[in-house]
CSV table of C-alpha atoms and ligand atoms in Angstrom, one decimal:
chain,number,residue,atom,x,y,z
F,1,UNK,CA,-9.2,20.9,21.5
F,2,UNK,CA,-7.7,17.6,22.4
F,3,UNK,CA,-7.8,17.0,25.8
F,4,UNK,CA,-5.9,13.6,26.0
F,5,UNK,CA,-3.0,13.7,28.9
F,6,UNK,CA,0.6,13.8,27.8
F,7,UNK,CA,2.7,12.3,30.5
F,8,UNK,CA,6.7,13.1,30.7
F,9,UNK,CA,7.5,9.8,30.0
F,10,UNK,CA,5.4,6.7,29.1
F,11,UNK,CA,7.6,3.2,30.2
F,12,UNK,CA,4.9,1.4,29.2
F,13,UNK,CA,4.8,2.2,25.8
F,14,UNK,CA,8.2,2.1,25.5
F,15,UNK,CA,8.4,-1.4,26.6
F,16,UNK,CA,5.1,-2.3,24.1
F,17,UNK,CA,6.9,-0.9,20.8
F,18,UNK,CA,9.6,-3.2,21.6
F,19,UNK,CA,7.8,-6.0,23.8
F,20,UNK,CA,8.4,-9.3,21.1
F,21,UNK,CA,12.9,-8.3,21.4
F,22,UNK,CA,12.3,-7.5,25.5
F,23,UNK,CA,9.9,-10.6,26.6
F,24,UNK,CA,12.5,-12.9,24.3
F,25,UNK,CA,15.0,-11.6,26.1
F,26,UNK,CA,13.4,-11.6,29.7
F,27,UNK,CA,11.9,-15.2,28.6
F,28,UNK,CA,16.2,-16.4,27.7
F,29,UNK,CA,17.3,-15.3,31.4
F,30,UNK,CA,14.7,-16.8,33.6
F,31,UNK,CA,15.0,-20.3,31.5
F,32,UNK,CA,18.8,-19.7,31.7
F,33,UNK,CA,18.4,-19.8,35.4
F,34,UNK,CA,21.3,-17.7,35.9
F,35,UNK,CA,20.3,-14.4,37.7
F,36,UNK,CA,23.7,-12.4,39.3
F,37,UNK,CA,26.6,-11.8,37.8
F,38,UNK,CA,26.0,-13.9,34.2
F,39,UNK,CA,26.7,-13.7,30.6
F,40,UNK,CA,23.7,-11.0,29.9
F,41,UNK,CA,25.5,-8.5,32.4
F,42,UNK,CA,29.3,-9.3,30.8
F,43,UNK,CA,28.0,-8.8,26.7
F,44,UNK,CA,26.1,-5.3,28.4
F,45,UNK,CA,29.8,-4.3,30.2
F,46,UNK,CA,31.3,-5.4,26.7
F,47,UNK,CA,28.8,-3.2,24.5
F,48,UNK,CA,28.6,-0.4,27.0
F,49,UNK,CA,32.2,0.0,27.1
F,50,UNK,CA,32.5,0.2,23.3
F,51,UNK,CA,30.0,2.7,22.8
F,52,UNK,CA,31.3,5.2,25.2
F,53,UNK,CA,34.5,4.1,24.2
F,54,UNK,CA,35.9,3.7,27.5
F,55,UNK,CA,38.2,0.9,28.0
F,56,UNK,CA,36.2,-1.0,30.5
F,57,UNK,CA,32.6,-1.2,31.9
F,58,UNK,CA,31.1,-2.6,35.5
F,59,UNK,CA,27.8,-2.7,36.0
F,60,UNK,CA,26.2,-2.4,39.6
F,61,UNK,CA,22.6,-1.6,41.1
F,62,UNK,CA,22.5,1.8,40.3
F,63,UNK,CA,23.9,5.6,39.6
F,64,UNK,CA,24.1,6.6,43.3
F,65,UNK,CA,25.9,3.2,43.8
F,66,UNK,CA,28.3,3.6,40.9
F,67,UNK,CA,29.3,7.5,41.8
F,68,UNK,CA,29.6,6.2,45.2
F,69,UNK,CA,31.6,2.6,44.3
F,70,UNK,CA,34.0,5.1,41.8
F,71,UNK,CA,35.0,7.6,45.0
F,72,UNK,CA,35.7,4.5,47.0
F,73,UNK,CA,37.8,3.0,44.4
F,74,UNK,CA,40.2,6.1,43.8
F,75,UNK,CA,40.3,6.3,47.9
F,76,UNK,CA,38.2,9.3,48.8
F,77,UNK,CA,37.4,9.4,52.0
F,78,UNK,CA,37.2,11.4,55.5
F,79,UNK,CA,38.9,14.7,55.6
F,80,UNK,CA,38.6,14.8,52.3
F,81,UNK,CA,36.5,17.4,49.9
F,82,UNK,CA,34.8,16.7,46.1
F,83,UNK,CA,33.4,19.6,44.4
F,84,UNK,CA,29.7,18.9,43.0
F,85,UNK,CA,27.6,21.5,40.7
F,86,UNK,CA,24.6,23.0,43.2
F,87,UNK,CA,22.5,22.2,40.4
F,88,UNK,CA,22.1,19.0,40.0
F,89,UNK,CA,19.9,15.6,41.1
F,90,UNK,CA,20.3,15.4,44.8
F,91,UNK,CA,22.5,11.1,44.3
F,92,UNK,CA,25.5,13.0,43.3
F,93,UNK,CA,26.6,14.9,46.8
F,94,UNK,CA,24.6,12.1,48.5
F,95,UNK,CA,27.5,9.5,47.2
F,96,UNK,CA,30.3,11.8,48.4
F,97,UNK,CA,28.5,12.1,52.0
F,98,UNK,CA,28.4,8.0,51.4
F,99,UNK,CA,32.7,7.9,51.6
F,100,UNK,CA,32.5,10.5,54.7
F,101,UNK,CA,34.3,13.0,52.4
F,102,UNK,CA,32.4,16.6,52.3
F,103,UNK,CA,30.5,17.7,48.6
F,104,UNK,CA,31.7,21.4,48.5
F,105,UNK,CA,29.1,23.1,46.3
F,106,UNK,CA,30.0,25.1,42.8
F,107,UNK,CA,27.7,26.8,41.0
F,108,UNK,CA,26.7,26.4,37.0
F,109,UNK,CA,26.6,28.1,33.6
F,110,UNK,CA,22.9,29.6,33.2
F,111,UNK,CA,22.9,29.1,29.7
F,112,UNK,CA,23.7,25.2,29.9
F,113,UNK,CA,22.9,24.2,33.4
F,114,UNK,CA,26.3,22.7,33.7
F,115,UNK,CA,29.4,23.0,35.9
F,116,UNK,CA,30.8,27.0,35.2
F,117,UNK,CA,34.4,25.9,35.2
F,118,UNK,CA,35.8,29.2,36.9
F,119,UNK,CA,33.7,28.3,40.3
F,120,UNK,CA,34.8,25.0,40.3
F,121,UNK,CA,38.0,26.4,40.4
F,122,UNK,CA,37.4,28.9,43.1
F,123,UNK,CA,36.3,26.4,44.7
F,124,UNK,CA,39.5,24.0,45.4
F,125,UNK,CA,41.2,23.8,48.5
F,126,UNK,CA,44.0,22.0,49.7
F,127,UNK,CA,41.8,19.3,50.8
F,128,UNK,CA,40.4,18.7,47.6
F,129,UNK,CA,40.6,15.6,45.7
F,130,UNK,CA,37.9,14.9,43.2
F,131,UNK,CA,35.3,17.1,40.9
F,132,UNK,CA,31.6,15.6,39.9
F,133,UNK,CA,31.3,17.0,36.5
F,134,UNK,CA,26.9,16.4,35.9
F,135,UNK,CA,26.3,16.1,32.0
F,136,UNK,CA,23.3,17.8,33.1
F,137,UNK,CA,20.0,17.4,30.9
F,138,UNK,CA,21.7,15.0,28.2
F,139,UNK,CA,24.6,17.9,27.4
F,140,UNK,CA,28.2,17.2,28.2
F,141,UNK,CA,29.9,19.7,31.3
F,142,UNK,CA,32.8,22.1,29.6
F,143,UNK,CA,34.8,18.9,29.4
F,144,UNK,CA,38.0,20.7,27.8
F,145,UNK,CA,38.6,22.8,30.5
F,146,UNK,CA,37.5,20.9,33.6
F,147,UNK,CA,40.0,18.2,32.6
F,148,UNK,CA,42.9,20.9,31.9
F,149,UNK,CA,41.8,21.9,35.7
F,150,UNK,CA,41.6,18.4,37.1
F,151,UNK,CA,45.1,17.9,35.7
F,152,UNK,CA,46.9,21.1,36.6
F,153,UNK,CA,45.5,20.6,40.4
F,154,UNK,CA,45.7,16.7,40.5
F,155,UNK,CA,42.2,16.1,40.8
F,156,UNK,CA,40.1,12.7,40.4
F,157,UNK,CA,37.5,13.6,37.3
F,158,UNK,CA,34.2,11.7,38.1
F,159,UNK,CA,32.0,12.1,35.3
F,160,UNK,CA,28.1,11.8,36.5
F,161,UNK,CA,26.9,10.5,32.9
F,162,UNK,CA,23.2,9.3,34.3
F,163,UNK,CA,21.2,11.8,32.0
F,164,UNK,CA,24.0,12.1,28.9
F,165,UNK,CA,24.7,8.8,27.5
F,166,UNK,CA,25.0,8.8,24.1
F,167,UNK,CA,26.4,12.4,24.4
F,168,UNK,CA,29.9,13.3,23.2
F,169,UNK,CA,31.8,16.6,23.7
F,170,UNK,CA,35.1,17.1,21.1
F,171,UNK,CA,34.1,14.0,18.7
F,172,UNK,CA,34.7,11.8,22.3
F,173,UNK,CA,31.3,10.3,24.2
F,174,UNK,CA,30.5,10.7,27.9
F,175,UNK,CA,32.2,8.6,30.2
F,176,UNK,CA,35.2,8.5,28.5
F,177,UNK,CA,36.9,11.4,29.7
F,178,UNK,CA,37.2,11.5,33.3
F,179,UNK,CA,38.6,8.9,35.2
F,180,UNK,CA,35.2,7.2,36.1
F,181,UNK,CA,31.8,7.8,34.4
F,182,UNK,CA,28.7,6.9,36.0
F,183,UNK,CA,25.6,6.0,34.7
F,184,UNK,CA,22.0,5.5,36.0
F,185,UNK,CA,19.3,3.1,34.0
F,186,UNK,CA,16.9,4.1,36.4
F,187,UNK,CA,13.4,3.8,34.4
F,188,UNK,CA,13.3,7.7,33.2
F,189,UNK,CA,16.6,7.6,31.9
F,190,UNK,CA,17.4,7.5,28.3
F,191,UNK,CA,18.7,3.7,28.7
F,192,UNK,CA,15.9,2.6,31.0
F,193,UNK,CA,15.6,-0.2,32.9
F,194,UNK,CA,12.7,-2.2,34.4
F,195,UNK,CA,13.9,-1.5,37.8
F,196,UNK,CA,17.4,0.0,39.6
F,197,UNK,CA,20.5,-0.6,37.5
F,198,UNK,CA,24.1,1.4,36.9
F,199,UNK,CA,26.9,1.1,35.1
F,200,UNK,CA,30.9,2.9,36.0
F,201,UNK,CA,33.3,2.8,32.8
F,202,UNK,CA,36.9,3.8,33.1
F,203,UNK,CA,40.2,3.0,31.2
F,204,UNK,CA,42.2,2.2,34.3
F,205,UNK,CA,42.6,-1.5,34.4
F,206,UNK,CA,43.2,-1.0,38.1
F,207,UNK,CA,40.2,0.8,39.2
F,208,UNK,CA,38.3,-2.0,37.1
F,209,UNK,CA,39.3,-4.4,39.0
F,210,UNK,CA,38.7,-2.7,42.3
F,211,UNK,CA,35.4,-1.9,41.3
F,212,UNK,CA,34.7,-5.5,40.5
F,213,UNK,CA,36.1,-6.8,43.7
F,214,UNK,CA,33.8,-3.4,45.4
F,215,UNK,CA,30.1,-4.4,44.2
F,216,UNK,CA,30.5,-8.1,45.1
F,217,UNK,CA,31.4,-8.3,48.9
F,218,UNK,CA,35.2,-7.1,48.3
F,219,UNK,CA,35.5,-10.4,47.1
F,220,UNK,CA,37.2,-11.4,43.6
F,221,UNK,CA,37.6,-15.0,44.5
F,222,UNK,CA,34.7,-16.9,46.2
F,223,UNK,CA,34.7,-17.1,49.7
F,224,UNK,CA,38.0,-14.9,49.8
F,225,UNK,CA,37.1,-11.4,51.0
F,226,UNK,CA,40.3,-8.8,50.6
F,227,UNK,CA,38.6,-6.0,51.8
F,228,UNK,CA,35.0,-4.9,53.0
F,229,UNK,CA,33.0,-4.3,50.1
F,230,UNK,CA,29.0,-3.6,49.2
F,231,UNK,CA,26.6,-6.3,47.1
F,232,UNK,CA,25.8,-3.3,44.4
F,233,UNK,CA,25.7,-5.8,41.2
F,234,UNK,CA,23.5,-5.6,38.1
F,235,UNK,CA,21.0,-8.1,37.6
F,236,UNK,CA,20.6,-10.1,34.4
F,237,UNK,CA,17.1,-9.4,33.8
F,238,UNK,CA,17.8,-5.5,34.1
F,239,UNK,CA,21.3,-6.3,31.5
F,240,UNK,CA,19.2,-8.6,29.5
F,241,UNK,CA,16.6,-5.3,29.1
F,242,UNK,CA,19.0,-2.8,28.6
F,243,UNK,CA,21.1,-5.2,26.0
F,244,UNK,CA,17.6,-5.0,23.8
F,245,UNK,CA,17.1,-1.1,24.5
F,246,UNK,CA,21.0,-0.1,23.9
F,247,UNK,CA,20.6,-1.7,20.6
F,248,UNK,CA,17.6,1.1,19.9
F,249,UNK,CA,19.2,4.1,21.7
F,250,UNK,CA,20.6,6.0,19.1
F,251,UNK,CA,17.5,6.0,17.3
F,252,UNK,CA,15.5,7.4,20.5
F,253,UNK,CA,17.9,10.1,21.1
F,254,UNK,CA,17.7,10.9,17.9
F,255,UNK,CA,14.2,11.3,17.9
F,256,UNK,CA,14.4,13.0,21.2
F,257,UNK,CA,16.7,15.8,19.6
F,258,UNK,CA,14.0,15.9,16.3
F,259,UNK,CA,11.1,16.8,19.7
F,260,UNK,CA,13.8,19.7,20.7
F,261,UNK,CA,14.2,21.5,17.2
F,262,UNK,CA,10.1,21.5,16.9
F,263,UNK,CA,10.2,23.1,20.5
F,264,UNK,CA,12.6,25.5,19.4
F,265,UNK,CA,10.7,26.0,16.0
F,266,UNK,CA,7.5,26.6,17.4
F,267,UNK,CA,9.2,28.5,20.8
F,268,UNK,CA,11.0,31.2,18.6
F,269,UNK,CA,10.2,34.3,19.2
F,270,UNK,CA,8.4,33.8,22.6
F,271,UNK,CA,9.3,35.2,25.7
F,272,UNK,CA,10.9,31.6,27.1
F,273,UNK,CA,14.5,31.1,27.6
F,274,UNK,CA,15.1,27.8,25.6
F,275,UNK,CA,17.9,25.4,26.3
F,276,UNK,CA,21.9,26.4,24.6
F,277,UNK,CA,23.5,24.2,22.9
F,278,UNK,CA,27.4,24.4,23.8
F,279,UNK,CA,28.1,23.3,19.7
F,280,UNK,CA,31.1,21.1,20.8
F,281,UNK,CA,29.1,17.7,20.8
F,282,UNK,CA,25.9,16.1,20.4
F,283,UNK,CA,22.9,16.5,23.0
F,284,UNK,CA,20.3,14.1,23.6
F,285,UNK,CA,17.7,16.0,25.1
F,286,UNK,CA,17.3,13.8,28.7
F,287,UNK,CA,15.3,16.9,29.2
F,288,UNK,CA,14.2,20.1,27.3
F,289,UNK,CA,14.2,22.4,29.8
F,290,UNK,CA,13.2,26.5,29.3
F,291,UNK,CA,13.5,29.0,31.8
F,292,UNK,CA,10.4,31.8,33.2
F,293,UNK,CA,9.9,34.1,35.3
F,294,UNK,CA,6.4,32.6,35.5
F,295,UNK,CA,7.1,29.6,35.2
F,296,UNK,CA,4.5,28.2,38.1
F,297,UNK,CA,1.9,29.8,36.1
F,298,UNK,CA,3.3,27.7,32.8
F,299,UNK,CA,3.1,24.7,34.7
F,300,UNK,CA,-0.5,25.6,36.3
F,301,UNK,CA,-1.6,26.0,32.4
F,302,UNK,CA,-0.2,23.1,31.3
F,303,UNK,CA,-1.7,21.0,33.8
F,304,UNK,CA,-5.1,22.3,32.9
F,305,UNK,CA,-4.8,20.7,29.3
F,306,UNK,CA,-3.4,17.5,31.1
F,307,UNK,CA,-0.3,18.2,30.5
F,308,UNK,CA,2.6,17.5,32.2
F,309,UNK,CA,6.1,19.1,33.0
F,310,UNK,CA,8.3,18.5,35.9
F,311,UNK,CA,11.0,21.3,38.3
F,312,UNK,CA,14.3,19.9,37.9
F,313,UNK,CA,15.6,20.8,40.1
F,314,UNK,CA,13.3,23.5,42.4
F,315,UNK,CA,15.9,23.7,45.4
F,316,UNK,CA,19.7,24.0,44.8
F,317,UNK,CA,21.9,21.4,47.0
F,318,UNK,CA,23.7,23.9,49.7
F,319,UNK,CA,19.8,24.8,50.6
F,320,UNK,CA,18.6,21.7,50.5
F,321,UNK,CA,18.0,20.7,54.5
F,322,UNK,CA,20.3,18.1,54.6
F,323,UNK,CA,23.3,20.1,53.2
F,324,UNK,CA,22.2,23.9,54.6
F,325,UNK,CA,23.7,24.3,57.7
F,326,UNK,CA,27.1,23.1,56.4
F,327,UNK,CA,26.8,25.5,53.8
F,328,UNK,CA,25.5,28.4,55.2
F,329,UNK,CA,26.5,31.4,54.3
F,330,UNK,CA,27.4,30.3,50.6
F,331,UNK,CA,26.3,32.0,47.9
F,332,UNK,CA,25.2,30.4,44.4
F,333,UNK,CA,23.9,33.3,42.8
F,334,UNK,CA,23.2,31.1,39.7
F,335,UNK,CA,21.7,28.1,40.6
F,336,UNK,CA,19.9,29.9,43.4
F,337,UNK,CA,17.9,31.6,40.6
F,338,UNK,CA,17.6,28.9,37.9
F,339,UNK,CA,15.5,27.0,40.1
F,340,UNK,CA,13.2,29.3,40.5
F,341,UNK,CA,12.6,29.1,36.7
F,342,UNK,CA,13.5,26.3,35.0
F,343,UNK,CA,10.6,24.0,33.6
F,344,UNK,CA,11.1,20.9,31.8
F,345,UNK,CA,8.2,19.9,28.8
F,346,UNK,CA,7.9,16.6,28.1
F,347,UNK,CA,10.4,14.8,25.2
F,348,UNK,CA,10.2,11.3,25.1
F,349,UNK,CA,11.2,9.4,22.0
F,350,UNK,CA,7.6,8.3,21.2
F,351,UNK,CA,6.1,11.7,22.1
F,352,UNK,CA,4.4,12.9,18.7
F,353,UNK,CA,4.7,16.2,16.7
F,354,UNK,CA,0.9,16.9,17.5
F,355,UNK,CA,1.8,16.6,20.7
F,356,UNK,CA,4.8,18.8,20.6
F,357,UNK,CA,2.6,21.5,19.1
F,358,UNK,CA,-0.1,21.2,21.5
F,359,UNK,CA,2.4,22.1,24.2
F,360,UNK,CA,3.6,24.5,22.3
F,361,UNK,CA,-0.3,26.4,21.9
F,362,UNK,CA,-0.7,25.9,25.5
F,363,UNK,CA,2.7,28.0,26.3
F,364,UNK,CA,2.3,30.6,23.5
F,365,UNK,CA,-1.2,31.2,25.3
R,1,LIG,C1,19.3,9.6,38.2
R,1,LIG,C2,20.5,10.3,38.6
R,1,LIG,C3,21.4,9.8,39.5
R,1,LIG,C4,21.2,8.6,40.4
R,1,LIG,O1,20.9,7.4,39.7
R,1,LIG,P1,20.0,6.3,40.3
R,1,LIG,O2,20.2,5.1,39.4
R,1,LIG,O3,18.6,6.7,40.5
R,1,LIG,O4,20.6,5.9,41.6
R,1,LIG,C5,22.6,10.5,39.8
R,1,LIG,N1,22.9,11.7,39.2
R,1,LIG,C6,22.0,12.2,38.3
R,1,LIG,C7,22.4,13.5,37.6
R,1,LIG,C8,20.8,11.6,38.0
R,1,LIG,O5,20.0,12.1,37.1
């Protein structure tokens, strides 16, 4: 049997299949001489915006910077409360902890991994002000009905987009429903970048140009500081990257979506839980995750072909240390047993069909 490894994701490669458009690119900036804040960063804002759809873009140094920037700019703060999904990548409560606001913990849909709408709306207090909705996986959150309860309870929507872009839910893309989407190009993302970079889109002309005058020293004319701000802005080596890999992204997701109906051809039948699709929008398969009761023993078997496959997430937010003891006594009865059994196969775009079906053997086995 062929023993080669298969890695989740494989950077490298990416970046050789498309090396002669990224080292032209790279090549342009550091001759241009221009490195913050330049023309590379304003045609990604410009392109980014279009694709989601959302009427403006502003990119900063990364997803836990733009969740955190977007609170700021809609004025959450002390005293107040945001609800975030338990299940999720540990930057999105962190950003709320970042404004001195509390992250009051929900729990999710089993089938979806995403926000179950009826426990974020148990979950609203008086002192509520914003939601987190995670597109968790590369699948849009119940966007219908977590708007209808953002706007019947006056709530900021925050829309964590750092695994889903390229996703739509209702015909409309991520990050153009709530009042914020944030996006991460962190380098395992589907829009990678060769380092730290984000992105925050919103159609609010205002919080645009707060979030402008936020990443760059709460400054919007130089020298002239109107409030205290961060230096969270996106380089243009990272925009000059991204400009050349946005230009290819809906072919990858596309081919990450072709990996995901070979898993689920060759998975039928099995004993796995495989990963719903919500039918009200496209998916672009950040991750193909299944669920196990034995799933450590999966994992043990695939690592003995060289295999890899990665626990997102193995411990739920209210029990991870830094959050337990202001959430004991919650119960998540959800999340709490998801993690014990999710397990995520590898699905990059350049991950081939043999491949696939090697996985495949190894967890039939
Ligand atoms: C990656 C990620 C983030 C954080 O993005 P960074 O760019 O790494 O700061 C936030 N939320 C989710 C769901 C993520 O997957």
């Amino acid at each position: 049997m062929n023993t080669n490894p298969i890695p989740m994701i494989d950077p490298a490669a990416e970046y050789r299949s498309l090396k002669p458009e990224i080292d032209a690119a790279v090549g342009r900036v550091l001759a241009s001489g221009r490195y913050v804040l330049g023309p590379e960063g304003e045609a990604l804002e410009r392109r980014l915006a279009a694709f989601t759809g959302a009427a403006h873009a502003v990119g900063v140094n990364s997803g836990t910077d733009a969740l955190h920037l977007a609170l700021v700019a809609c004025g959450v703060g002390p005293g107040d409360e945001v609800i975030v999904p338990a299940f999720t990548f540990f930057a999105t409560a962190e950003a709320v902890s970042y404004t001195g606001a509390t992250p009051v913990f929900a729990d999710v849909d089993a089938a979806t991994f995403n926000l179950d709408p009826a426990s974020f709306k148990k979950s609203i207090t008086k002192k509520t002000k914003a939601v987190i909705a995670v597109h968790l996986f590369g699948q849009c959150a119940a966007l219908d009905e977590i708007s209808r309860i953002c706007k019947e309870n006056n709530l900021v929507l925050v829309e964590d987009v750092a695994q889903a872009l390229g996703a739509d839910y209702d015909g409309r893309r991520a990050g153009s429903w709530g009042d914020f989407g944030c996006f991460s190009f962190y380098p395992t993302k589907n829009l990678a970048a060769a380092g730290d970079a984000g992105l925050i889109t919103t159609n609010d002309k205002k919080h645009d140009e707060t979030l402008r005058m936020l990443r760059h020293h709460g400054s919007r004319k130089t020298y002239l500081h109107e409030r205290v701000g961060w230096n969270s802005r996106l380089d243009e080596l990272q925009a000059a990257v991204l400009r050349v890999k946005l230009s290819h992204l809906d072919r990858f997701n596309q081919a990450r979506r072709s990996i995901a109906t070979r898993y689920r051809q060759r998975l039928a039948g099995g004993n796995l839980v495989l990963p719903a699709e919500h039918g009200r929008g496209t998916h672009v398969y950040h991750q193909f995750t299944i669920r196990s009761a034995r799933r450590d023993a999966l994992r043990e078997a695939l690592a003995r072909e060289s295999i890899a496959a990665s626990v997102f997430y193995p411990i739920p937010l209210h029990r991870q240390p830094a959050y337990e003891a202001a959430s004991r006594g919650l119960s998540l009865p959800v999340s709490e047993k998801i993690s014990g059994e999710v397990l995520s196969l590898p699905i990059n775009p350049l991950l081939d069909e043999a491949s696939v079906d090697r996985i495949c053997q190894v967890l039939a086995g």
